[in-house]
């Protein structure tokens, strides 16, 4: 909702490797338009071109917020890989160079933070800011981020005016009547229509397989014979699809907080599973809030904390707080706590201030900022890409009865996120573009061991996803962080995990069997 052997020390591309057999590019015909080829051939042609062209690294544009020594550049990819000589789009990429010696350098480490719709462009700052967890890896790799197709600076798509998108208060996600459901259905259908109207040319090509193909073109443009990849959240599914399509192009792949890659789960069922996991993690947080009642004064049992939540929700429904924070905005803010342990303290603090009489803290945290036009553009774009990719990747139920039945039933025991999640995804029921069949994720010839890291109580990507991917990728290793549920494990301090991540990225070595780690430290108020 909102990731093998190397030629020389750097794994640098030897030009003939990919270009051989690919130089006889199909000519564009002025009369008939670009010739259609297989997508497999199309990506080979695009990668060969990118390997020859490389990336013209320069200082990043001033308004991108990426100061020196981060460098930025562009990689051209076909909008449609079956027409590699047809329309091209430019993908924004950036990098911070490795800090080690020439002998220590092992190539580029490419990052995707998830989404779909997330930008990886801040990843190089982990080198610039000397992030303690990444200093060993930084000696070996340039850290490379990119905006996937449709995201940020990479041919961005849009479905609605960004200022309209953030306006509040929105309808309460939990319906009280059939009329409420009808209103939400109308909004979802209008959103789907808006996507087609504003971004119709891009929509058929906004798929995970195409983003995986883009990743291979980026790899070639970087001069790396094989890909080193770190994917978090949706980035794990991108990595899994890449590993399936290009198994012998993978050098190291680390996936963290794993989307279940089963075809049956992508994407309708995955979202229903997420609702169950969010309820579990919401309950974990309420327990922690209750234990720290001396600090927060919200309630000294989970039941009392829930009572306060329902009270807050009811008040916001009756009269939006500050005129802008209703139940939908509360969900938008409070879901941060089940997502990330780093949000436990700030979320509880805002709530505590509200109960002590400070409404403004909650309005500032949960309400929109209409003056932040750049932030609102980014938020709308991220949601547009999320919707476009999930809707295009797979077939979704088109009959409202299925959605109504499944979400009504699930809401009974998992009320925290169920309906909010349903309305977010409902545009896929009336999506005006052909929906694909998901890739059958599996091992292929030449795929090296993939390292999988997964927290046992993750809300956004339930634990079963890590187990499923592990089953599908022969030779992979699964590290389980038990009794923990923060989303995105590799960027948290947990030596049991951090040391294994370093070892894998630096040497390719994994443990001889799967590993279970104790949880990272619980947040302290």
Coordinates of C-alpha atoms in Angstrom, one line a residue:
X1 CA 0.0 0.0 0.0
X2 CA 0.8 2.0 0.6
X3 CA 12.1 -5.4 -2.9
X4 CA 26.8 -15.9 -9.5
X5 CA 29.9 -15.3 -10.6
X6 CA 31.0 -11.8 -11.6
X7 CA 33.3 -10.7 -14.4
X8 CA 36.2 -8.9 -12.7
X9 CA 35.8 -7.2 -9.4
X10 CA 33.1 -4.8 -10.6
X11 CA 30.9 -7.2 -12.6
X12 CA 31.3 -4.9 -15.6
X13 CA 29.4 -5.7 -18.7
X14 CA 31.4 -7.1 -21.5
X15 CA 29.8 -5.6 -24.5
X16 CA 29.4 -8.7 -26.6
X17 CA 27.5 -10.6 -23.9
X18 CA 24.2 -9.0 -24.5
X19 CA 24.6 -7.4 -27.8
X20 CA 25.5 -10.5 -29.8
X21 CA 22.5 -11.6 -31.8
X22 CA 20.6 -8.4 -30.8
X23 CA 22.1 -5.9 -33.2
X24 CA 19.7 -6.8 -36.1
X25 CA 17.1 -4.5 -34.6
X26 CA 13.8 -4.6 -36.4
X27 CA 13.5 -1.4 -38.4
X28 CA 10.7 1.0 -37.7
X29 CA 8.5 1.2 -40.8
X30 CA 7.1 4.7 -41.6
X31 CA 3.9 3.2 -42.9
X32 CA 3.1 0.4 -40.5
X33 CA 4.7 1.8 -37.3
X34 CA 7.2 -0.1 -35.1
X35 CA 7.5 -3.8 -35.8
X36 CA 6.1 -6.1 -33.1
X37 CA 8.5 -8.6 -31.6
X38 CA 8.4 -10.8 -28.5
X39 CA 8.8 -8.9 -25.2
X40 CA 11.8 -11.1 -24.5
X41 CA 13.4 -10.0 -27.7
X42 CA 12.3 -6.4 -27.1
X43 CA 14.0 -6.2 -23.7
X44 CA 17.2 -7.7 -25.1
X45 CA 17.3 -5.1 -27.7
X46 CA 16.6 -2.3 -25.2
X47 CA 19.3 -3.6 -22.9
X48 CA 21.8 -3.8 -25.7
X49 CA 21.1 -0.2 -26.6
X50 CA 21.4 0.9 -23.0
X51 CA 24.7 -1.0 -22.6
X52 CA 26.1 1.0 -25.5
X53 CA 24.7 4.3 -24.4
X54 CA 25.4 4.1 -20.7
X55 CA 24.2 6.8 -18.3
X56 CA 25.3 10.4 -18.6
X57 CA 25.7 11.1 -14.8
X58 CA 25.4 14.8 -13.8
X59 CA 24.5 16.8 -10.7
X60 CA 20.9 16.3 -9.9
X61 CA 18.4 19.0 -10.8
X62 CA 18.1 21.5 -7.9
X63 CA 14.5 20.9 -7.2
X64 CA 15.0 17.1 -6.8
X65 CA 16.4 17.6 -3.3
X66 CA 19.5 15.4 -4.0
X67 CA 22.6 17.4 -3.4
X68 CA 26.2 16.4 -4.4
X69 CA 27.8 13.9 -4.3
X70 CA 24.5 12.1 -5.5
X71 CA 24.4 12.1 -9.3
X72 CA 21.4 11.8 -11.5
X73 CA 20.8 10.5 -15.0
X74 CA 18.3 9.0 -17.4
X75 CA 17.7 5.6 -19.0
X76 CA 15.4 5.2 -22.0
X77 CA 13.1 2.2 -22.2
X78 CA 10.3 1.3 -24.6
X79 CA 6.8 2.0 -23.4
X80 CA 5.8 -1.3 -24.9
X81 CA 8.5 -4.0 -25.0
X82 CA 6.8 -5.7 -28.0
X83 CA 7.6 -2.5 -29.9
X84 CA 11.2 -1.8 -28.8
X85 CA 11.6 0.8 -31.5
X86 CA 8.3 2.5 -30.7
X87 CA 7.7 5.2 -28.1
X88 CA 10.4 5.5 -25.5
X89 CA 10.0 6.8 -21.9
X90 CA 12.8 8.1 -19.7
X91 CA 13.4 6.7 -16.3
X92 CA 15.2 8.8 -13.7
X93 CA 18.1 7.1 -11.9
X94 CA 20.5 8.3 -9.3
X95 CA 23.6 7.0 -7.5
X96 CA 26.2 7.6 -4.8
X97 CA 29.5 6.0 -5.6
X98 CA 30.9 3.2 -3.4
X99 CA 33.3 4.3 -0.7
X100 CA 35.8 1.5 -1.0
X101 CA 38.8 0.9 -3.2
X102 CA 38.7 -0.2 -6.8
X103 CA 39.5 -3.7 -5.7
X104 CA 36.6 -3.7 -3.2
X105 CA 34.0 -2.5 -5.7
X106 CA 31.4 -5.2 -6.8
X107 CA 29.1 -3.1 -9.0
X108 CA 25.8 -1.4 -8.3
X109 CA 23.2 -2.2 -5.7
X110 CA 19.8 -1.2 -7.2
X111 CA 16.9 -0.5 -4.8
X112 CA 13.1 -0.5 -4.9
X113 CA 11.2 0.5 -1.7
X114 CA 7.8 -0.8 -2.7
X115 CA 4.4 0.6 -3.4
X116 CA 3.8 0.0 -6.3
X117 CA 4.4 3.7 -6.7
X118 CA 7.4 4.2 -4.4
X119 CA 10.5 6.1 -5.5
X120 CA 13.9 4.7 -4.7
X121 CA 15.7 8.0 -5.4
X122 CA 16.6 8.6 -1.7
X123 CA 18.5 5.3 -1.4
X124 CA 21.9 6.7 -2.3
X125 CA 21.6 9.0 0.7
X126 CA 22.4 6.0 2.9
X127 CA 26.0 6.4 1.6
X128 CA 26.0 10.1 1.8
X129 CA 24.6 10.2 5.3
X130 CA 26.9 7.4 6.4
X131 CA 24.1 5.2 7.6
X132 CA 25.8 2.8 10.1
X133 CA 23.9 -0.3 8.9
X134 CA 25.1 0.1 5.3
X135 CA 28.8 1.2 5.7
X136 CA 30.3 -2.2 4.9
X137 CA 28.0 -2.6 1.9
X138 CA 28.8 0.9 0.7
X139 CA 32.4 0.0 0.3
X140 CA 31.5 -2.6 -2.3
X141 CA 28.6 -1.0 -4.2
X142 CA 27.4 2.2 -5.8
X143 CA 23.9 2.7 -4.3
X144 CA 21.5 3.2 -7.2
X145 CA 17.9 4.4 -6.9
X146 CA 15.3 4.9 -9.6
X147 CA 11.8 6.1 -10.2
X148 CA 9.9 3.2 -11.8
X149 CA 7.8 3.8 -14.9
X150 CA 4.9 6.2 -14.0
X151 CA 6.5 7.3 -10.8
X152 CA 8.0 10.7 -9.9
X153 CA 10.3 11.9 -12.7
X154 CA 9.8 8.8 -14.9
X155 CA 6.8 9.6 -17.2
X156 CA 4.6 10.2 -14.2
X157 CA 0.9 9.2 -14.4
X158 CA -2.1 10.8 -12.7
X159 CA -5.7 9.9 -12.0
X160 CA -7.2 13.0 -10.4
X161 CA -6.2 16.6 -9.7
X162 CA -3.7 16.3 -6.7
X163 CA -5.3 19.1 -4.7
X164 CA -8.7 17.3 -5.0
X165 CA -7.0 14.0 -4.1
X166 CA -5.9 15.3 -0.7
X167 CA -9.0 17.3 0.2
X168 CA -10.6 16.3 3.4
X169 CA -12.7 15.0 5.1
X170 CA -13.4 12.1 2.9
X171 CA -16.3 9.6 3.3
X172 CA -16.1 7.3 6.3
X173 CA -14.7 4.0 4.9
X174 CA -17.0 1.9 7.1
X175 CA -20.4 2.0 5.5
X176 CA -23.6 2.3 7.6
X177 CA -25.9 1.6 4.7
X178 CA -26.3 0.5 1.1
X179 CA -26.4 4.2 0.1
X180 CA -22.9 4.6 1.7
X181 CA -21.6 1.6 -0.3
X182 CA -23.1 3.0 -3.5
X183 CA -21.4 6.4 -2.9
X184 CA -18.0 4.7 -2.5
X185 CA -18.6 2.5 -5.6
X186 CA -19.4 5.7 -7.6
X187 CA -16.1 7.3 -6.4
X188 CA -14.1 4.2 -7.3
X189 CA -15.6 4.0 -10.8
X190 CA -14.9 7.8 -11.3
X191 CA -11.3 7.3 -10.2
X192 CA -10.8 4.4 -12.7
X193 CA -12.3 6.6 -15.4
X194 CA -10.0 9.5 -14.4
X195 CA -6.9 7.3 -14.7
X196 CA -7.9 6.3 -18.2
X197 CA -8.7 9.9 -19.1
X198 CA -5.4 11.4 -17.7
X199 CA -3.0 8.5 -18.3
X200 CA -4.6 6.2 -20.8
X201 CA -1.5 5.7 -23.0
X202 CA 0.6 4.5 -20.1
X203 CA -2.0 2.2 -18.3
X204 CA -1.7 -0.9 -20.5
X205 CA 2.0 -1.0 -19.9
X206 CA 2.0 -0.2 -16.1
X207 CA 2.7 -3.8 -15.1
X208 CA 5.2 -5.5 -12.8
X209 CA 6.7 -7.5 -15.6
X210 CA 7.4 -4.3 -17.5
X211 CA 9.0 -2.7 -14.5
X212 CA 11.2 -5.9 -14.2
X213 CA 12.2 -5.4 -17.8
X214 CA 13.0 -1.8 -17.1
X215 CA 15.2 -3.0 -14.2
X216 CA 17.1 -5.2 -16.7
X217 CA 17.7 -2.2 -19.0
X218 CA 18.9 -0.1 -16.0
X219 CA 21.3 -3.0 -15.1
X220 CA 22.7 -2.9 -18.7
X221 CA 23.0 0.9 -18.7
X222 CA 24.9 0.8 -15.4
X223 CA 27.5 -1.5 -17.1
X224 CA 26.7 -4.4 -14.8
X225 CA 26.7 -7.9 -16.3
X226 CA 24.4 -9.1 -13.5
X227 CA 22.0 -7.4 -11.2
X228 CA 22.5 -6.8 -7.5
X229 CA 19.1 -5.9 -6.1
X230 CA 17.5 -4.9 -2.8
X231 CA 13.7 -4.9 -2.8
X232 CA 11.4 -4.1 0.1
X233 CA 7.6 -4.7 0.3
X234 CA 6.3 -4.6 -3.3
X235 CA 10.0 -4.4 -4.3
X236 CA 10.1 -8.1 -3.3
X237 CA 7.5 -9.0 -5.9
X238 CA 9.3 -6.9 -8.5
X239 CA 12.5 -8.9 -7.5
X240 CA 10.6 -12.2 -7.7
X241 CA 9.3 -11.4 -11.2
X242 CA 12.7 -10.3 -12.3
X243 CA 14.3 -13.5 -11.0
X244 CA 11.7 -15.5 -12.9
X245 CA 12.2 -13.6 -16.2
X246 CA 16.0 -13.1 -16.0
X247 CA 17.3 -15.9 -13.6
X248 CA 20.8 -15.8 -15.1
X249 CA 21.0 -12.0 -14.9
X250 CA 20.9 -12.1 -11.0
X251 CA 24.1 -11.8 -9.0
X252 CA 22.7 -11.0 -5.5
X253 CA 19.1 -10.5 -4.6
X254 CA 17.9 -9.5 -1.1
X255 CA 14.2 -9.3 -0.6
X256 CA 12.7 -7.8 2.6
X257 CA 9.0 -8.0 3.8
X258 CA 7.7 -10.2 1.1
X259 CA 4.5 -10.0 -1.0
X260 CA 3.1 -13.4 -1.5
X261 CA 3.9 -14.2 -5.1
X262 CA 1.2 -16.9 -5.6
X263 CA -0.9 -16.2 -8.7
X264 CA -4.0 -16.8 -6.6
X265 CA -2.9 -14.0 -4.2
X266 CA -2.0 -11.3 -6.7
X267 CA -3.7 -8.9 -6.0
X268 CA -7.3 -9.3 -4.8
X269 CA -6.6 -12.0 -2.2
X270 CA -3.4 -10.4 -1.1
X271 CA -5.3 -7.3 0.0
X272 CA -7.8 -9.4 2.0
X273 CA -4.9 -11.2 3.7
X274 CA -3.4 -7.8 4.5
X275 CA -6.6 -6.8 6.4
X276 CA -6.2 -9.8 8.8
X277 CA -2.5 -9.0 9.4
X278 CA -3.2 -5.3 10.0
X279 CA -5.7 -6.2 12.7
X280 CA -3.2 -8.4 14.4
X281 CA -0.5 -5.7 14.4
X282 CA -3.0 -3.0 15.5
X283 CA -3.7 -5.3 18.5
X284 CA 0.0 -5.6 19.2
X285 CA 0.3 -1.8 19.2
X286 CA -2.7 -1.3 21.5
X287 CA -1.1 -3.7 24.0
X288 CA 2.1 -1.7 23.9
X289 CA 0.2 1.6 24.4
X290 CA -1.6 0.1 27.4
X291 CA 1.8 -1.0 28.9
X292 CA 3.0 2.5 28.6
X293 CA -0.1 4.2 30.0
X294 CA 2.0 6.1 32.6
X295 CA 3.4 8.0 29.6
X296 CA 0.4 8.3 27.2
X297 CA -2.7 8.1 29.5
X298 CA -4.8 6.6 26.7
X299 CA -5.8 3.4 28.5
X300 CA -4.1 0.8 30.8
X301 CA -5.6 -2.2 29.0
X302 CA -5.8 -3.0 25.2
X303 CA -9.6 -3.0 25.6
X304 CA -9.6 0.5 27.0
X305 CA -7.3 1.7 24.2
X306 CA -9.7 0.3 21.7
X307 CA -12.6 2.0 23.5
X308 CA -10.8 5.3 23.2
X309 CA -10.1 4.6 19.4
X310 CA -13.8 3.9 18.8
X311 CA -14.7 7.1 20.8
X312 CA -12.3 9.1 18.7
X313 CA -13.6 7.7 15.5
X314 CA -17.2 8.3 16.4
X315 CA -16.5 11.9 17.4
X316 CA -14.6 12.5 14.1
X317 CA -17.5 11.0 12.1
X318 CA -20.0 13.3 13.8
X319 CA -17.9 16.4 13.6
X320 CA -14.5 16.2 11.8
X321 CA -11.7 17.4 14.0
X322 CA -10.5 20.8 12.9
X323 CA -13.0 20.5 10.1
X324 CA -10.8 18.1 8.2
X325 CA -10.0 15.0 10.2
X326 CA -12.8 12.4 9.9
X327 CA -12.6 8.6 10.2
X328 CA -10.8 8.2 6.8
X329 CA -8.1 10.6 7.8
X330 CA -7.7 8.9 11.2
X331 CA -7.2 5.6 9.5
X332 CA -4.6 7.2 7.1
X333 CA -2.6 8.5 10.1
X334 CA -3.1 5.6 12.6
X335 CA -2.2 2.9 10.1
X336 CA 1.4 4.0 10.4
X337 CA 1.6 2.3 13.8
X338 CA 0.8 -1.2 12.5
X339 CA 3.1 -0.6 9.5
X340 CA 6.2 0.6 11.3
X341 CA 7.5 0.3 14.8
X342 CA 9.2 3.7 14.3
X343 CA 5.6 5.2 14.2
X344 CA 4.6 3.7 17.6
X345 CA 5.8 6.5 19.8
X346 CA 4.9 9.5 17.5
X347 CA 1.3 8.1 16.9
X348 CA 0.7 7.5 20.6
X349 CA 2.1 11.0 21.4
X350 CA -0.2 12.7 19.0
X351 CA -3.2 10.8 20.4
X352 CA -2.1 11.6 24.0
X353 CA -1.9 15.3 23.2
X354 CA -5.4 15.2 21.7
X355 CA -6.8 13.6 24.8
X356 CA -5.1 16.3 26.9
X357 CA -6.8 19.0 24.9
X358 CA -4.4 19.7 22.0
X359 CA -6.5 19.1 18.8
X360 CA -4.0 20.8 16.6
X361 CA -1.4 18.1 16.9
X362 CA -3.9 15.6 15.4
X363 CA -5.0 18.0 12.7
X364 CA -1.4 18.6 11.7
X365 CA -0.6 14.9 11.6
X366 CA -3.8 13.5 10.0
X367 CA -5.2 16.4 8.0
X368 CA -4.1 17.5 4.5
X369 CA -1.7 20.4 3.8
X370 CA -3.1 22.1 0.8
X371 CA -0.1 24.5 0.7
X372 CA 2.3 21.5 0.1
X373 CA 1.6 21.2 -3.7
X374 CA 4.7 19.2 -4.4
X375 CA 3.9 16.7 -1.7
X376 CA 0.3 16.5 -2.8
X377 CA 1.5 15.8 -6.4
X378 CA 3.7 13.0 -5.1
X379 CA 1.0 11.5 -3.0
X380 CA -1.5 11.5 -5.9
X381 CA 1.1 10.1 -8.2
X382 CA 2.0 7.3 -5.8
X383 CA -1.7 6.3 -5.4
X384 CA -2.2 6.4 -9.2
X385 CA 0.8 4.1 -9.8
X386 CA -0.3 1.7 -7.0
X387 CA -3.7 1.5 -8.6
X388 CA -2.5 1.2 -12.1
X389 CA 0.0 -1.6 -11.5
X390 CA -2.3 -3.7 -9.2
X391 CA -5.2 -3.3 -11.6
X392 CA -3.2 -4.2 -14.7
X393 CA -1.1 -7.1 -13.2
X394 CA -4.1 -9.4 -12.6
X395 CA -7.7 -10.2 -13.1
X396 CA -10.0 -8.6 -10.4
X397 CA -13.6 -9.5 -9.6
X398 CA -15.9 -7.3 -11.6
X399 CA -19.1 -8.2 -9.7
X400 CA -19.8 -6.0 -6.7
X401 CA -21.5 -9.0 -4.9
X402 CA -18.0 -10.6 -4.5
X403 CA -16.4 -7.5 -3.0
X404 CA -19.4 -6.9 -0.7
X405 CA -19.5 -10.5 0.6
X406 CA -15.8 -10.8 1.2
X407 CA -15.3 -7.4 2.9
X408 CA -18.5 -7.6 4.9
X409 CA -17.4 -10.9 6.3
X410 CA -13.8 -9.9 7.0
X411 CA -14.8 -6.7 8.6
X412 CA -16.6 -8.5 11.4
X413 CA -13.4 -9.6 13.1
X414 CA -10.9 -7.3 11.3
X415 CA -12.5 -3.9 11.3
X416 CA -9.4 -1.7 11.5
X417 CA -8.4 -1.7 7.8
X418 CA -10.9 -3.9 5.8
X419 CA -13.3 -1.4 4.3
X420 CA -10.6 1.3 3.8
X421 CA -8.5 -1.2 1.8
X422 CA -11.5 -2.3 -0.2
X423 CA -12.4 1.2 -1.4
X424 CA -8.7 1.9 -2.3
X425 CA -8.7 -1.2 -4.6
X426 CA -12.2 -1.0 -5.9
X427 CA -11.2 0.9 -9.1
X428 CA -9.8 -2.4 -10.3
X429 CA -13.3 -3.7 -10.6
X430 CA -14.1 -1.3 -13.4
X431 CA -10.6 -0.9 -14.8
X432 CA -10.9 0.3 -18.4
X433 CA -7.7 -1.5 -19.5
X434 CA -7.0 -5.2 -20.2
X435 CA -5.8 -7.0 -17.1
X436 CA -3.0 -9.5 -17.3
X437 CA -2.3 -12.9 -15.9
X438 CA 0.4 -12.8 -13.1
X439 CA 3.8 -14.3 -13.8
X440 CA 4.2 -17.8 -12.3
X441 CA 7.1 -17.0 -10.0
X442 CA 9.7 -19.8 -9.9
X443 CA 13.4 -20.6 -10.1
X444 CA 15.2 -20.7 -13.4
X445 CA 18.5 -21.9 -14.7
X446 CA 21.4 -19.8 -13.3
X447 CA 19.5 -18.2 -10.4
X448 CA 21.8 -17.9 -7.4
X449 CA 20.7 -18.1 -3.8
X450 CA 18.2 -15.3 -2.9
X451 CA 18.2 -14.0 0.7
X452 CA 14.7 -13.5 2.1
X453 CA 14.0 -11.5 5.3
X454 CA 10.6 -11.5 6.9
X455 CA 9.1 -10.4 10.2
X456 CA 6.7 -12.9 11.7
X457 CA 3.9 -10.3 12.5
X458 CA 4.2 -8.0 9.5
X459 CA 0.9 -6.2 8.7
X460 CA 1.5 -5.0 5.1
X461 CA 3.1 -8.2 3.8
X462 CA 2.0 -11.2 6.0
X463 CA 4.6 -13.8 6.9
X464 CA 3.2 -16.4 4.6
X465 CA 4.5 -14.4 1.7
X466 CA 8.1 -14.9 2.7
X467 CA 7.5 -18.7 3.2
X468 CA 5.8 -19.0 -0.2
X469 CA 8.6 -17.2 -2.1
X470 CA 11.2 -19.3 -0.3
X471 CA 9.4 -22.5 -1.5
X472 CA 9.4 -21.2 -5.1
X473 CA 13.1 -20.1 -5.3
X474 CA 15.4 -23.1 -5.1
X475 CA 18.5 -22.5 -2.9
X476 CA 17.0 -19.4 -1.2
X477 CA 17.4 -18.7 2.5
X478 CA 14.7 -17.4 4.8
X479 CA 15.6 -15.3 7.8
X480 CA 12.6 -14.9 10.2
X481 CA 12.4 -12.2 12.8
X482 CA 10.2 -13.8 15.3
X483 CA 7.7 -11.9 17.5
X484 CA 8.3 -8.7 15.4
X485 CA 6.1 -7.0 12.9
X486 CA 7.8 -3.8 11.6
X487 CA 7.6 -3.6 7.8
X488 CA 11.0 -3.3 6.2
X489 CA 13.4 -5.3 8.4
X490 CA 16.8 -4.7 6.9
X491 CA 16.9 -1.0 7.8
X492 CA 16.4 -1.8 11.5
X493 CA 19.1 -2.5 14.1
X494 CA 19.1 -6.2 14.7
X495 CA 22.7 -7.7 14.6
X496 CA 21.4 -11.2 13.9
X497 CA 19.9 -9.9 10.6
X498 CA 22.3 -7.0 9.8
X499 CA 25.4 -9.2 9.9
X500 CA 23.9 -11.8 7.6
X501 CA 22.8 -9.1 5.2
X502 CA 26.3 -7.8 5.0
X503 CA 27.8 -11.2 4.6
X504 CA 25.4 -12.1 1.8
X505 CA 25.9 -8.8 -0.1
X506 CA 29.7 -8.9 0.3
X507 CA 30.4 -12.6 -0.3
X508 CA 27.2 -14.1 -1.6
X509 CA 27.2 -16.6 1.3
X510 CA 24.2 -17.6 3.2
X511 CA 23.7 -19.9 6.2
X512 CA 23.5 -23.6 5.5
X513 CA 19.9 -23.5 6.7
X514 CA 17.1 -21.0 7.4
X515 CA 17.6 -18.8 10.4
X516 CA 15.3 -17.4 13.1
X517 CA 16.3 -14.2 14.8
X518 CA 15.1 -12.7 18.1
X519 CA 13.1 -9.4 17.6
X520 CA 14.7 -6.0 17.4
X521 CA 14.3 -3.7 20.4
X522 CA 10.7 -2.6 21.1
X523 CA 10.2 1.1 20.9
X524 CA 10.6 3.1 24.1
X525 CA 8.5 6.2 24.8

